[in-house]
mmCIF file of C-alpha atoms and ligand atoms in Angstrom:
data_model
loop_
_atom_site.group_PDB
_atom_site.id
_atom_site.type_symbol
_atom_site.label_atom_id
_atom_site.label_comp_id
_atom_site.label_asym_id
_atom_site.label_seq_id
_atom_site.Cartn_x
_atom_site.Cartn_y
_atom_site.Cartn_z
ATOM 1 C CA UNK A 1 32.896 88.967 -5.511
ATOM 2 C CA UNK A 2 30.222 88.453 -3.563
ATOM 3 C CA UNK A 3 26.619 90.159 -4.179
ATOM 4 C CA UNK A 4 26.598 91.755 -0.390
ATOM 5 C CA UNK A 5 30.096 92.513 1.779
ATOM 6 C CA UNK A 6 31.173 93.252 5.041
ATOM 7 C CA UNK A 7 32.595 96.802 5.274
ATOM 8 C CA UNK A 8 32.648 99.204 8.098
ATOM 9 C CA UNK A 9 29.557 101.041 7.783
ATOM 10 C CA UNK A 10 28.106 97.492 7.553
ATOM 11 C CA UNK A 11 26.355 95.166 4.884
ATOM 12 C CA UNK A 12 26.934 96.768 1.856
ATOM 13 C CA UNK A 13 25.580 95.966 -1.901
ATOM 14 C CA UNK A 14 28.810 97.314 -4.480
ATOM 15 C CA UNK A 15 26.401 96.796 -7.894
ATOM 16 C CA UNK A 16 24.169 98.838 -6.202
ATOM 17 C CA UNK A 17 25.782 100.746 -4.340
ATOM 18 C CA UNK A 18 23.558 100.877 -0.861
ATOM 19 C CA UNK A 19 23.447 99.378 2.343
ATOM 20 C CA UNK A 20 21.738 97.235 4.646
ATOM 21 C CA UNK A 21 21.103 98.472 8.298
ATOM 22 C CA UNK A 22 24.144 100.203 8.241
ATOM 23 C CA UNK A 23 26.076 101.442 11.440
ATOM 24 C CA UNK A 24 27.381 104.704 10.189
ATOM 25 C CA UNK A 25 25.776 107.341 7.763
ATOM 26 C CA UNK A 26 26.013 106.388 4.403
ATOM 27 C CA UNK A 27 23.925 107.968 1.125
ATOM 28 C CA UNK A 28 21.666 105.253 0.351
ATOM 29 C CA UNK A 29 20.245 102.921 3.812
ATOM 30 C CA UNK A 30 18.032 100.204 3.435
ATOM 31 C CA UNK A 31 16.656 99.391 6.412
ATOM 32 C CA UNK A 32 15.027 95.934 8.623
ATOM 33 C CA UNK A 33 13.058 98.021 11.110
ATOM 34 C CA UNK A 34 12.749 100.865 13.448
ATOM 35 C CA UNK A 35 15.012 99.385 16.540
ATOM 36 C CA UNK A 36 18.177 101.359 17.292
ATOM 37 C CA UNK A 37 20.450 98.902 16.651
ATOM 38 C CA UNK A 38 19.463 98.664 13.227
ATOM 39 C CA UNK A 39 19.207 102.047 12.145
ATOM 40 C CA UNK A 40 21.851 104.951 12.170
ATOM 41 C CA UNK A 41 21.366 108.537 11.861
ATOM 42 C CA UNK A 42 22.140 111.100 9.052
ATOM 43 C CA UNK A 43 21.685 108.452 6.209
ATOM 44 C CA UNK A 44 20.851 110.130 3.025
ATOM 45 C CA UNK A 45 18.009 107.759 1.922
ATOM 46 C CA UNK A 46 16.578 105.346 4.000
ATOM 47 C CA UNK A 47 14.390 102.829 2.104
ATOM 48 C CA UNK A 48 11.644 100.329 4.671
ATOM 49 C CA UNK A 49 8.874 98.673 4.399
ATOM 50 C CA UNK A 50 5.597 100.746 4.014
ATOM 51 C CA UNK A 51 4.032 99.954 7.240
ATOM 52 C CA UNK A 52 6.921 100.669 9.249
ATOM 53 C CA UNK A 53 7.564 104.342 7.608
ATOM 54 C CA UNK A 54 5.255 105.790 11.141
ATOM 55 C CA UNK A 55 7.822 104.212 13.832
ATOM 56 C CA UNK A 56 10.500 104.840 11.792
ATOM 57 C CA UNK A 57 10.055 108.952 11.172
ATOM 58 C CA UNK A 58 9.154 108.828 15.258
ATOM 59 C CA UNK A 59 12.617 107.562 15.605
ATOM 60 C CA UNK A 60 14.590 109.610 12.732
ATOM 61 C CA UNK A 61 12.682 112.683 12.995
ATOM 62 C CA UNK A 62 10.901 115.249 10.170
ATOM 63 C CA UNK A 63 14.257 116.029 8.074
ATOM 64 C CA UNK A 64 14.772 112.345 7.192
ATOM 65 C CA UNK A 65 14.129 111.006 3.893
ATOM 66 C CA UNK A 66 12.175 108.208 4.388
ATOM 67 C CA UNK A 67 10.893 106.008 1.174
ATOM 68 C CA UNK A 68 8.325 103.561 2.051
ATOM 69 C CA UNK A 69 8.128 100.325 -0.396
ATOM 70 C CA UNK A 70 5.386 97.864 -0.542
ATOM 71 C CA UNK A 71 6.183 94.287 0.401
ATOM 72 C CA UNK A 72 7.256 92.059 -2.303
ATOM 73 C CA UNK A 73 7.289 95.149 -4.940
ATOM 74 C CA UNK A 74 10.748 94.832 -6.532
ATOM 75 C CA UNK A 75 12.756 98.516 -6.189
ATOM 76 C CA UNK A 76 15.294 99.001 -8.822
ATOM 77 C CA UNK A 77 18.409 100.359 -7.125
ATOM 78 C CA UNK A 78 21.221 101.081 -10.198
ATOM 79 C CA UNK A 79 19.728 97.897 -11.315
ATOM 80 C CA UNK A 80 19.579 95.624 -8.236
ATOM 81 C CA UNK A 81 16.213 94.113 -7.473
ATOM 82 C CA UNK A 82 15.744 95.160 -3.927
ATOM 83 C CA UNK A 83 12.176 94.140 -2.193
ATOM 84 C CA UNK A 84 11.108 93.899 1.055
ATOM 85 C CA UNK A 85 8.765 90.930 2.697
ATOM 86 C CA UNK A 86 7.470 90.654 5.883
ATOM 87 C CA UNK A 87 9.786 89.431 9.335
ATOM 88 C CA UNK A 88 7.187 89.089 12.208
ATOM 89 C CA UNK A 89 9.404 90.873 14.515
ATOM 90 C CA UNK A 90 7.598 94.286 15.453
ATOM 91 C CA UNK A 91 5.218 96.354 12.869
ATOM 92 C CA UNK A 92 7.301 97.147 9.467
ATOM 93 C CA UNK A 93 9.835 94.391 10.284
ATOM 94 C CA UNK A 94 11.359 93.156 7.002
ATOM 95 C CA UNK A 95 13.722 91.113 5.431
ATOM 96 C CA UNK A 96 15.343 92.467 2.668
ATOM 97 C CA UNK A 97 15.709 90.394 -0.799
ATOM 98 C CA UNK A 98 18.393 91.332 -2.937
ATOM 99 C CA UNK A 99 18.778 89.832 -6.551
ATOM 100 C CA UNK A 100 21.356 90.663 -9.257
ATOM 101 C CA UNK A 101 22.742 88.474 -11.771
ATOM 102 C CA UNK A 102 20.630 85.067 -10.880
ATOM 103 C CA UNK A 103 22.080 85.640 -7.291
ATOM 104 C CA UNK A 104 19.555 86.028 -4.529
ATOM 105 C CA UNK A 105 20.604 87.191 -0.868
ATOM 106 C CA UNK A 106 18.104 87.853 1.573
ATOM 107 C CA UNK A 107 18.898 89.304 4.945
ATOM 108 C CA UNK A 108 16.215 88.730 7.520
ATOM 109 C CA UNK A 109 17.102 91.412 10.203
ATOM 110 C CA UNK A 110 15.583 90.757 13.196
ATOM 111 C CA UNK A 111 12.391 88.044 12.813
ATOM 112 C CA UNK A 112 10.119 85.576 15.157
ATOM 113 C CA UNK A 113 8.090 83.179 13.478
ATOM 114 C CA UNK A 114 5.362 82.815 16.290
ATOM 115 C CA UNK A 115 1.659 84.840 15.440
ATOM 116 C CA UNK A 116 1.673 88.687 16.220
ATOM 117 C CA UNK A 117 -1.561 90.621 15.754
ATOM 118 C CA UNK A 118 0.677 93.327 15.692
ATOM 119 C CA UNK A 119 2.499 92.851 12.561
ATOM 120 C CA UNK A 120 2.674 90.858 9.592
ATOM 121 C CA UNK A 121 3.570 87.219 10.072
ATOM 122 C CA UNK A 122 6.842 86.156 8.834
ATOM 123 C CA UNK A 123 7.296 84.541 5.155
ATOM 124 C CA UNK A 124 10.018 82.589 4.153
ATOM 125 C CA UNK A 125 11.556 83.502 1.021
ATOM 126 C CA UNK A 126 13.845 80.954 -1.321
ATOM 127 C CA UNK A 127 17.807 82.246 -2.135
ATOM 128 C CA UNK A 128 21.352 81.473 -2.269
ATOM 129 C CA UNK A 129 22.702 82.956 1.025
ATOM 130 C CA UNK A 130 20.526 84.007 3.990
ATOM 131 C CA UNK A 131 22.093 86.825 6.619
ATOM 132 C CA UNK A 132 20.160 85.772 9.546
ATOM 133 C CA UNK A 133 20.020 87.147 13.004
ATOM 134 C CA UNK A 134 21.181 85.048 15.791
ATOM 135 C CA UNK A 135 19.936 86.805 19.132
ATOM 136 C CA UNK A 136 18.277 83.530 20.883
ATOM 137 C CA UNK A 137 20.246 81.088 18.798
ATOM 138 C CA UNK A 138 20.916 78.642 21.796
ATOM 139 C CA UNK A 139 19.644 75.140 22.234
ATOM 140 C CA UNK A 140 18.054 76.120 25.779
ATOM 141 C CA UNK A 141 16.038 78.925 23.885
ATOM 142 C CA UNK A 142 12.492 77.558 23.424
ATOM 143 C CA UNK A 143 9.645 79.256 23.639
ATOM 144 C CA UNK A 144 6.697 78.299 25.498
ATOM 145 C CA UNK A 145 3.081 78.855 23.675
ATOM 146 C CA UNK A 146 2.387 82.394 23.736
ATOM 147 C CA UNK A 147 -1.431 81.538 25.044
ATOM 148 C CA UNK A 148 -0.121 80.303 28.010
ATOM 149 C CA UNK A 149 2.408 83.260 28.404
ATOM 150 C CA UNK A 150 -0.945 85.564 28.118
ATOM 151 C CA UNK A 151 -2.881 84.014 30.413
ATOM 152 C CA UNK A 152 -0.183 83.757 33.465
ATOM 153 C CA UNK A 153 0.058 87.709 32.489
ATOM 154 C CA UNK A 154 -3.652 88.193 32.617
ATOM 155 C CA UNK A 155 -3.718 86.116 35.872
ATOM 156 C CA UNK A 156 -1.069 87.880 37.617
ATOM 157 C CA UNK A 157 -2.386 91.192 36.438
ATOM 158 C CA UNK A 158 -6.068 90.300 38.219
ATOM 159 C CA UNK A 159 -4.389 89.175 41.493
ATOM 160 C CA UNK A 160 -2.596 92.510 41.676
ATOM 161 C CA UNK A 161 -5.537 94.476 41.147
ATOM 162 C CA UNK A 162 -7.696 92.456 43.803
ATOM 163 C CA UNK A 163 -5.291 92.947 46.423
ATOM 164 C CA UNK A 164 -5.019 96.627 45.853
ATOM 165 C CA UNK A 165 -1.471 96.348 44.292
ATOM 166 C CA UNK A 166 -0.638 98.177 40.607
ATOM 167 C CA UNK A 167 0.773 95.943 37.992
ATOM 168 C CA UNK A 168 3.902 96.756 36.584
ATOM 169 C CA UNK A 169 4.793 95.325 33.008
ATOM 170 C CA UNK A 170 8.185 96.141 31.099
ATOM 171 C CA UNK A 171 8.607 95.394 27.766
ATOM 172 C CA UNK A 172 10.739 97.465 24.908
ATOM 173 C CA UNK A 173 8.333 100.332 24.106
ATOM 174 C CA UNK A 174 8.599 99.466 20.591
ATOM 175 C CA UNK A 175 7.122 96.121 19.416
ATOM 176 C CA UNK A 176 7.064 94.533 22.559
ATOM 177 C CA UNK A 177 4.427 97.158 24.806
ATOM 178 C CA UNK A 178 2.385 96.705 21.484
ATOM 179 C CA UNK A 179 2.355 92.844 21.818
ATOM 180 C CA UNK A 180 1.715 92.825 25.314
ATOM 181 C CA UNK A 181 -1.095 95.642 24.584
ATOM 182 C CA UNK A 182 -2.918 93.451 22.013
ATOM 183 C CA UNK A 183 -3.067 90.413 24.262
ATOM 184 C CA UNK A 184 -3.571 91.774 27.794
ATOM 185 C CA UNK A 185 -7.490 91.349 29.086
ATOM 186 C CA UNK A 186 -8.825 95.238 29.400
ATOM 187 C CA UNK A 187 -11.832 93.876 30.994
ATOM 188 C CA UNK A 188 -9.663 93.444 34.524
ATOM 189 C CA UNK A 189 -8.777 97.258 34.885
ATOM 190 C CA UNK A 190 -7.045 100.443 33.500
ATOM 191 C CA UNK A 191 -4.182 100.489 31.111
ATOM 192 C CA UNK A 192 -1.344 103.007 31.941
ATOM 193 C CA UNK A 193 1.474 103.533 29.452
ATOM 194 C CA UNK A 194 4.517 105.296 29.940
ATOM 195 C CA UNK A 195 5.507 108.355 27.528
ATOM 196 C CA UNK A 196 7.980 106.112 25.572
ATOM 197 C CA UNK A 197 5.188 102.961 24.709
ATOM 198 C CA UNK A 198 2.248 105.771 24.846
ATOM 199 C CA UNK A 199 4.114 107.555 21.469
ATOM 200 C CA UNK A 200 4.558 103.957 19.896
ATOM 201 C CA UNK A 201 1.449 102.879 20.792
ATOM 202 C CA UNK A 202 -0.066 106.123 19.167
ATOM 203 C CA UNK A 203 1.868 105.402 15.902
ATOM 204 C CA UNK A 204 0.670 101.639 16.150
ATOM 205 C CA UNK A 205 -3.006 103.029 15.912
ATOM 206 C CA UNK A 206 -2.149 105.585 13.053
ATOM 207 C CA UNK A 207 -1.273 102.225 11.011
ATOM 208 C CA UNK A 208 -4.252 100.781 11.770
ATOM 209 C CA UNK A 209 -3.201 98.354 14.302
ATOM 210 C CA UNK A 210 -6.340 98.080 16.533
ATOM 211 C CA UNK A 211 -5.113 97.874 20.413
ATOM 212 C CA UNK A 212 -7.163 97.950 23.325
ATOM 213 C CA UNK A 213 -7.237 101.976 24.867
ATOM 214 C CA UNK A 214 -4.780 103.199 26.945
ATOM 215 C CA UNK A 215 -4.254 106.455 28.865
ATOM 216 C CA UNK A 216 -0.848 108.385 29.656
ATOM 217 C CA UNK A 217 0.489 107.707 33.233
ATOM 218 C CA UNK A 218 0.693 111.267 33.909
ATOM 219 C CA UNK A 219 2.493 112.649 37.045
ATOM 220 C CA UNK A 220 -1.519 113.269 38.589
ATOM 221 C CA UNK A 221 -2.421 109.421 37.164
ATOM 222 C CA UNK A 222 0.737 108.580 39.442
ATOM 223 C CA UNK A 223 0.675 110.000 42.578
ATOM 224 C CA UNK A 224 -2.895 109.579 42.902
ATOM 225 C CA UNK A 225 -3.194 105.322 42.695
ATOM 226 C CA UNK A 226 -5.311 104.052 39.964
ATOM 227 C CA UNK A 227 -7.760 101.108 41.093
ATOM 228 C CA UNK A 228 -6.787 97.578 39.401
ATOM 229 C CA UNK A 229 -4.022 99.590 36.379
ATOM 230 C CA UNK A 230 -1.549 97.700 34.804
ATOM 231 C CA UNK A 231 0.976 100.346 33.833
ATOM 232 C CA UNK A 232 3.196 99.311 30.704
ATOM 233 C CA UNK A 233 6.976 100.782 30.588
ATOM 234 C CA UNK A 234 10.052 100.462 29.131
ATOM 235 C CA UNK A 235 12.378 98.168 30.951
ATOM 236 C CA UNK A 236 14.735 101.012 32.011
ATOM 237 C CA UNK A 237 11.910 102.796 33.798
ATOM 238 C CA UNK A 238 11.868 99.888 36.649
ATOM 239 C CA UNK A 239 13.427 101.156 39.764
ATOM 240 C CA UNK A 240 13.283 104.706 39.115
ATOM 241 C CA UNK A 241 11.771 107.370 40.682
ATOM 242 C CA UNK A 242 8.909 107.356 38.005
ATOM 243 C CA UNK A 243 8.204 103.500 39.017
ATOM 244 C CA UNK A 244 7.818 104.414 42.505
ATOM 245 C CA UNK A 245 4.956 106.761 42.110
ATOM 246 C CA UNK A 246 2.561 103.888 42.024
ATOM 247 C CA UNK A 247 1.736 103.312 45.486
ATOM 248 C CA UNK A 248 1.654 99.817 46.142
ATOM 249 C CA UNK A 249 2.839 97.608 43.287
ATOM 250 C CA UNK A 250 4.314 94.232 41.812
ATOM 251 C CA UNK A 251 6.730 94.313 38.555
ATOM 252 C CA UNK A 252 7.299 91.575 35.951
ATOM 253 C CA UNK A 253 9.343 91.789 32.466
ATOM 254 C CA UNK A 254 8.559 90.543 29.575
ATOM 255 C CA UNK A 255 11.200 89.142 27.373
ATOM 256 C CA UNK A 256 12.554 86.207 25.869
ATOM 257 C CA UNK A 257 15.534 86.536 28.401
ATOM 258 C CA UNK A 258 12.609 85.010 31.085
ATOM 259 C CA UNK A 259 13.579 81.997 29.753
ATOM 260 C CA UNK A 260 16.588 81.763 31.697
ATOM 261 C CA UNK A 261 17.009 81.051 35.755
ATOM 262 C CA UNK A 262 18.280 83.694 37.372
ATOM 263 C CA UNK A 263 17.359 86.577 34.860
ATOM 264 C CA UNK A 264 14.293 87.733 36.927
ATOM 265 C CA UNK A 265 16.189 87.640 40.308
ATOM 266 C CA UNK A 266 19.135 89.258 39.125
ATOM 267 C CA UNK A 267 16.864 91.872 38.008
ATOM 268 C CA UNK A 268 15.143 91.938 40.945
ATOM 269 C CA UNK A 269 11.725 91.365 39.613
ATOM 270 C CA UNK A 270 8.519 89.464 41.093
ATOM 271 C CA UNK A 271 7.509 87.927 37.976
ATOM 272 C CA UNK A 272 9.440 87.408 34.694
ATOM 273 C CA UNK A 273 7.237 86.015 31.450
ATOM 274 C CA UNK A 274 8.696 84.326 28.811
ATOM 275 C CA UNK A 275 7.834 86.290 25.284
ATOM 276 C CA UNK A 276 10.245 87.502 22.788
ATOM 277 C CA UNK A 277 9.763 89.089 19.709
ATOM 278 C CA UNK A 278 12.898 87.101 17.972
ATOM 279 C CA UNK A 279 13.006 83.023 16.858
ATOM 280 C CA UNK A 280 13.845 80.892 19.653
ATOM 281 C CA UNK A 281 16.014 78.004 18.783
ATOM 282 C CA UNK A 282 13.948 75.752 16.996
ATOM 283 C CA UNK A 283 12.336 78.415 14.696
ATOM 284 C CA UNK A 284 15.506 79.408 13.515
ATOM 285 C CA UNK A 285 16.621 76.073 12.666
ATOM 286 C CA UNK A 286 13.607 75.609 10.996
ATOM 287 C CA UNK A 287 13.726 79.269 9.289
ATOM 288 C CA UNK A 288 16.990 78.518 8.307
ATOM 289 C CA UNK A 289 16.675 75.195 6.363
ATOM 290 C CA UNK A 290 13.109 76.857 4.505
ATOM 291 C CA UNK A 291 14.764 79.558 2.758
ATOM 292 C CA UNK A 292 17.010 76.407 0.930
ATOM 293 C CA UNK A 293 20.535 78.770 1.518
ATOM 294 C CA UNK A 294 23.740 77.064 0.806
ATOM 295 C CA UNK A 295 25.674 79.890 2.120
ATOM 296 C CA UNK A 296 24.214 81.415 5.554
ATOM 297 C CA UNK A 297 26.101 84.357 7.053
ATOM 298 C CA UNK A 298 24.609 84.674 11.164
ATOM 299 C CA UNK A 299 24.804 88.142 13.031
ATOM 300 C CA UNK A 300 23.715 89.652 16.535
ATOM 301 C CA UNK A 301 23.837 87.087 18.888
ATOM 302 C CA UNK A 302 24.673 83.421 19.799
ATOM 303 C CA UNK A 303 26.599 83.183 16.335
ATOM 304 C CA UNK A 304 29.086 80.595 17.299
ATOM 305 C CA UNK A 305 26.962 78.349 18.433
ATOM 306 C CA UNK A 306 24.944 78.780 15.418
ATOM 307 C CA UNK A 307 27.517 78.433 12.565
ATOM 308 C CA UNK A 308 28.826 75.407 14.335
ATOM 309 C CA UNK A 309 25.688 73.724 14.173
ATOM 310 C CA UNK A 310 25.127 74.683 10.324
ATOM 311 C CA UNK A 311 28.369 73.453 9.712
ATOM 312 C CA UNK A 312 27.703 69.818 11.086
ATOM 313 C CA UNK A 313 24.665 70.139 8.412
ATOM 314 C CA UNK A 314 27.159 70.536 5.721
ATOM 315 C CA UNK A 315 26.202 74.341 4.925
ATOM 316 C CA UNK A 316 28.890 77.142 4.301
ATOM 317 C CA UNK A 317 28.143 79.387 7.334
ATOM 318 C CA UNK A 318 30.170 82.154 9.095
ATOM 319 C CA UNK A 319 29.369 84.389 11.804
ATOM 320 C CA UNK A 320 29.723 88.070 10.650
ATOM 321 C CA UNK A 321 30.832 90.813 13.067
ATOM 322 C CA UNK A 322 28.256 93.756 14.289
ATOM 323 C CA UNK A 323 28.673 96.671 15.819
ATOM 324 C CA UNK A 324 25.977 95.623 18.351
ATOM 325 C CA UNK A 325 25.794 92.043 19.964
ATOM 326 C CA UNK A 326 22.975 90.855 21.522
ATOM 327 C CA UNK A 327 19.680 92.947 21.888
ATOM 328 C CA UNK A 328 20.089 95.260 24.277
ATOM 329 C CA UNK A 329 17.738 96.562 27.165
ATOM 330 C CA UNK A 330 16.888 99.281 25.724
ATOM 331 C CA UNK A 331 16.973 99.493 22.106
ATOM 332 C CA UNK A 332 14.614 101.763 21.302
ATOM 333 C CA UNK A 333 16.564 104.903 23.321
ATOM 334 C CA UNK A 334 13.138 107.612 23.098
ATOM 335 C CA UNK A 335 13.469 110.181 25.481
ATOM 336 C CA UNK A 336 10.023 110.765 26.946
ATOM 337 C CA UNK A 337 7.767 113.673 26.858
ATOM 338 C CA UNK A 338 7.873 116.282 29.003
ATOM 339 C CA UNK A 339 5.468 116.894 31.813
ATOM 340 C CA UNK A 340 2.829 118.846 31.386
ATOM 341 C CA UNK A 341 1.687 117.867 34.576
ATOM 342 C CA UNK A 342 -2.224 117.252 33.260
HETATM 343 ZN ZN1 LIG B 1 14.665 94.448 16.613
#
């Protein structure tokens, strides 16, 4: 009997009876963060970290009952020790630590180990068997410094705007827009957001997250072209009519998919920039071995490759099935506003 199992609603702790970013509505949910493919509707508790309670209720709604814990505070759960310590990933990322019995299990959701003003940096937390995501676990996944990532962004953004072209940036409107927001040079021009980051961004600031302003790319801020604006939108927005409003422009994505030859054409992009909000290869390794795990169980992603590799280090790993694979476009499905055409 192990302390956490597989079922089909997801990870699920038996001695205390709740589960861990589950895939189906269950009574009691603890959750990693606010992305959709962590989080699943008409739970009938859902327990996160404090910080993330804001994006979380934007994504859930008023009815849900949301319980916010402090990190590291120990919440007794039909006498499981459940607490919650900071993953890096996006603002109220955590990793959940479970103990019961002398057995410690910590599942790390989704987690990067590079800075973010955004969020709380990642700590590494000692136990027995570590559930860890997966999503850039390839060798050819390395991330370059994030410095140099910001200034080809800030340079490309101020060639745009002195040639009379509007910089378009994509990025997942939740965690990602944020990122980009905090390290993006205001002093070149405007800052545009989309309804989808703009209602992140907003919940960011209610935090306390300070971000440079922004103002909503209203249809009139559209069809009228804003001198020097970087506009920042969800990657699904590219190519649609809302993109095109822009006059002339230039688009880019940000994502740790950059990394890879041939993602930017395919997409048909003019500039793709290398930053991800998940470990690249290295980190994880490195992640990995910290927490001391004997037993590491590795979800969403390259898990093959990963378990094979723990294996040659002598560890008991297994890959364990999700219902999602991979991080997905758009994971953070938020409809936007309506118009209100002002
Ligand atoms: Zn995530």
């Amino acid at each position: 009997m192990t302390l956490l199992r597989l079922t089909d609603a997801g990870l699920y702790c038996a001695a205390g009876d709740f589960h861990v970013d589950p895939w189906a509505a269950v009574p009691r949910a603890v959750v990693t963060h606010a992305h959709g493919d962590h989080v699943a509707w008409g739970c009938g508790a859902y327990l996160c970290a404090s910080d993330g309670a804001g994006v979380l209720r934007l994504r859930l709604g008023p009815d849900a009952v949301i319980e916010p814990a402090i990190y590291a505070a120990p919440q007794h759960i039909n006498g499981v020790a459940v607490s919650l310590h900071p993953a890096g990933h996006i603002l109220g990322s955590a990793q959940v630590r479970v103990e019961h019995a002398g057995e410690v299990w910590v599942v790390s959701g989704d987690y990067k180990t590079d800075p973010d003003p955004t969020c709380l940096p990642f700590e590494s937390i000692r136990c027995h068997t570590f559930v860890t995501e997966s999503t850039f676990g390839l060798p050819i996944y390395r991330w370059p410094p994030q410095a140099e990532v910001f200034t080809e962004i800030n340079g490309w953004w101020l060639a745009n705007a002195e040639a009379g072209r509007t910089s378009l940036l994509y990025g997942y409107a939740l965690g990602k827009a944020q990122r980009l927001l905090a390290g993006l040079d205001s002093s070149i021009g405007p800052i545009l957001t989309h309804g989808a980051v703009e209602k992140m961004t907003a919940a960011y600031r209610r935090a306390g997250v300070h971000l440079p302003p922004t103002s909503y790319a209203s249809a009139d801020r559209r069809r009228g072209q804003v001198a020097r604006a970087l506009v920042l939108a969800p990657p699904s927005a590219d190519g649609s009519p809302w993109s095109r409003g822009f006059g002339p422009s230039s688009n880019a994505f940000a994502s740790g998919w950059m990394r890879v030859r041939g993602a930017r054409r395919r997409r048909s992009l003019d500039r793709g920039f290398t930053l991800s909000d998940h470990v690249d290869w290295p980190g994880l390794l490195v992640a990995i071995a910290a927490t001391g795990a004997e037993r590491v169980w590795v979800t969403h992603g390259f898990t093959g490759v990963v378990v094979r590799w723990l294996r040659e280090q002598g560890l008991d790993a297994r890959a364990i099935a999700t219902r999602f694979e991979g991080e997905r476009d758009e994971p953070d499905e938020i409809v936007e506003a309506p118009e209100t055409g002002t």
